[in-house]
Amino acid sequence: MLFLQGESANKDGTKEEIEQYASVIEGYYNYFKGQNIEFLFLPIPNKENIYYEMFPSAKRHYYYLR
């Protein structure tokens, strides 16, 4: 995750955090499925993720395709 709060804030999420995020997204999916509505999750990168080399930590995130 990248936040503009310095190097200490630019850290990878823990397994527990990622599992919690996935659980929330899955909850949305299940709710909308029950309503007969298609749910699409589209994670859109922000400029901090695209231009990572311009930020103090210059750390490329692990979730980028190589």
C-alpha positions as a Markdown table, in Angstrom:
| # | Residue | x | y | z |
|---|---|---|---|---|
| 1 | Met | 0.0 | 0.0 | 0.0 |
| 2 | Leu | 1.2 | 3.5 | -0.7 |
| 3 | Phe | 0.4 | 6.5 | 1.3 |
| 4 | Leu | 2.1 | 9.9 | 1.1 |
| 5 | Gln | 3.2 | 9.7 | 4.7 |
| 6 | Gly | 6.9 | 8.7 | 4.2 |
| 7 | Glu | 8.7 | 5.5 | 3.8 |
| 8 | Ser | 7.2 | 3.9 | 6.9 |
| 9 | Ala | 3.7 | 4.1 | 5.4 |
| 10 | Asn | 4.7 | 2.6 | 2.1 |
| 11 | Lys | 4.5 | -1.0 | 3.2 |
| 12 | Asp | 3.1 | -4.2 | 1.8 |
| 13 | Gly | -0.2 | -5.3 | 3.4 |
| 14 | Thr | -0.1 | -8.2 | 5.9 |
| 15 | Lys | -1.7 | -11.5 | 5.0 |
| 16 | Glu | -4.5 | -10.7 | 7.5 |
| 17 | Glu | -5.2 | -7.2 | 6.0 |
| 18 | Ile | -5.4 | -8.7 | 2.5 |
| 19 | Glu | -7.7 | -11.5 | 3.7 |
| 20 | Gln | -9.9 | -8.9 | 5.3 |
| 21 | Tyr | -10.1 | -6.8 | 2.1 |
| 22 | Ala | -10.9 | -9.9 | 0.1 |
| 23 | Ser | -13.6 | -10.9 | 2.6 |
| 24 | Val | -15.3 | -7.5 | 2.3 |
| 25 | Ile | -15.2 | -7.7 | -1.5 |
| 26 | Glu | -16.6 | -11.3 | -1.4 |
| 27 | Gly | -19.4 | -10.0 | 0.8 |
| 28 | Tyr | -20.3 | -7.4 | -1.8 |
| 29 | Tyr | -20.2 | -10.1 | -4.5 |
| 30 | Asn | -22.5 | -12.4 | -2.5 |
| 31 | Tyr | -24.9 | -9.6 | -1.7 |
| 32 | Phe | -25.3 | -8.6 | -5.3 |
| 33 | Lys | -25.5 | -12.2 | -6.5 |
| 34 | Gly | -28.4 | -12.6 | -4.1 |
| 35 | Gln | -30.0 | -9.6 | -5.7 |
| 36 | Asn | -29.4 | -11.1 | -9.2 |
| 37 | Ile | -27.0 | -8.2 | -10.0 |
| 38 | Glu | -23.6 | -8.8 | -11.6 |
| 39 | Phe | -20.7 | -7.5 | -9.4 |
| 40 | Leu | -17.4 | -6.5 | -11.0 |
| 41 | Phe | -14.4 | -5.5 | -8.9 |
| 42 | Leu | -12.1 | -3.3 | -10.9 |
| 43 | Pro | -9.1 | -2.1 | -9.0 |
| 44 | Ile | -8.0 | 1.1 | -10.7 |
| 45 | Pro | -4.5 | 2.3 | -10.0 |
| 46 | Asn | -4.0 | 5.9 | -8.8 |
| 47 | Lys | -1.1 | 8.2 | -9.9 |
| 48 | Glu | 1.0 | 7.2 | -6.9 |
| 49 | Asn | 1.0 | 3.6 | -8.2 |
| 50 | Ile | 1.6 | 4.5 | -11.8 |
| 51 | Tyr | 4.4 | 7.0 | -11.1 |
| 52 | Tyr | 6.0 | 5.1 | -8.1 |
| 53 | Glu | 9.5 | 6.1 | -9.2 |
| 54 | Met | 8.7 | 9.8 | -8.5 |
| 55 | Phe | 7.9 | 9.2 | -4.8 |
| 56 | Pro | 10.4 | 9.2 | -2.0 |
| 57 | Ser | 10.5 | 5.4 | -1.5 |
| 58 | Ala | 10.5 | 4.6 | -5.3 |
| 59 | Lys | 9.2 | 1.2 | -4.3 |
| 60 | Arg | 7.4 | -0.8 | -7.0 |
| 61 | His | 4.5 | -2.7 | -5.6 |
| 62 | Tyr | 4.4 | -6.5 | -5.6 |
| 63 | Tyr | 1.0 | -6.7 | -7.3 |
| 64 | Tyr | 2.3 | -5.4 | -10.7 |
| 65 | Leu | 2.5 | -7.9 | -13.5 |
| 66 | Arg | 6.1 | -8.4 | -14.5 |
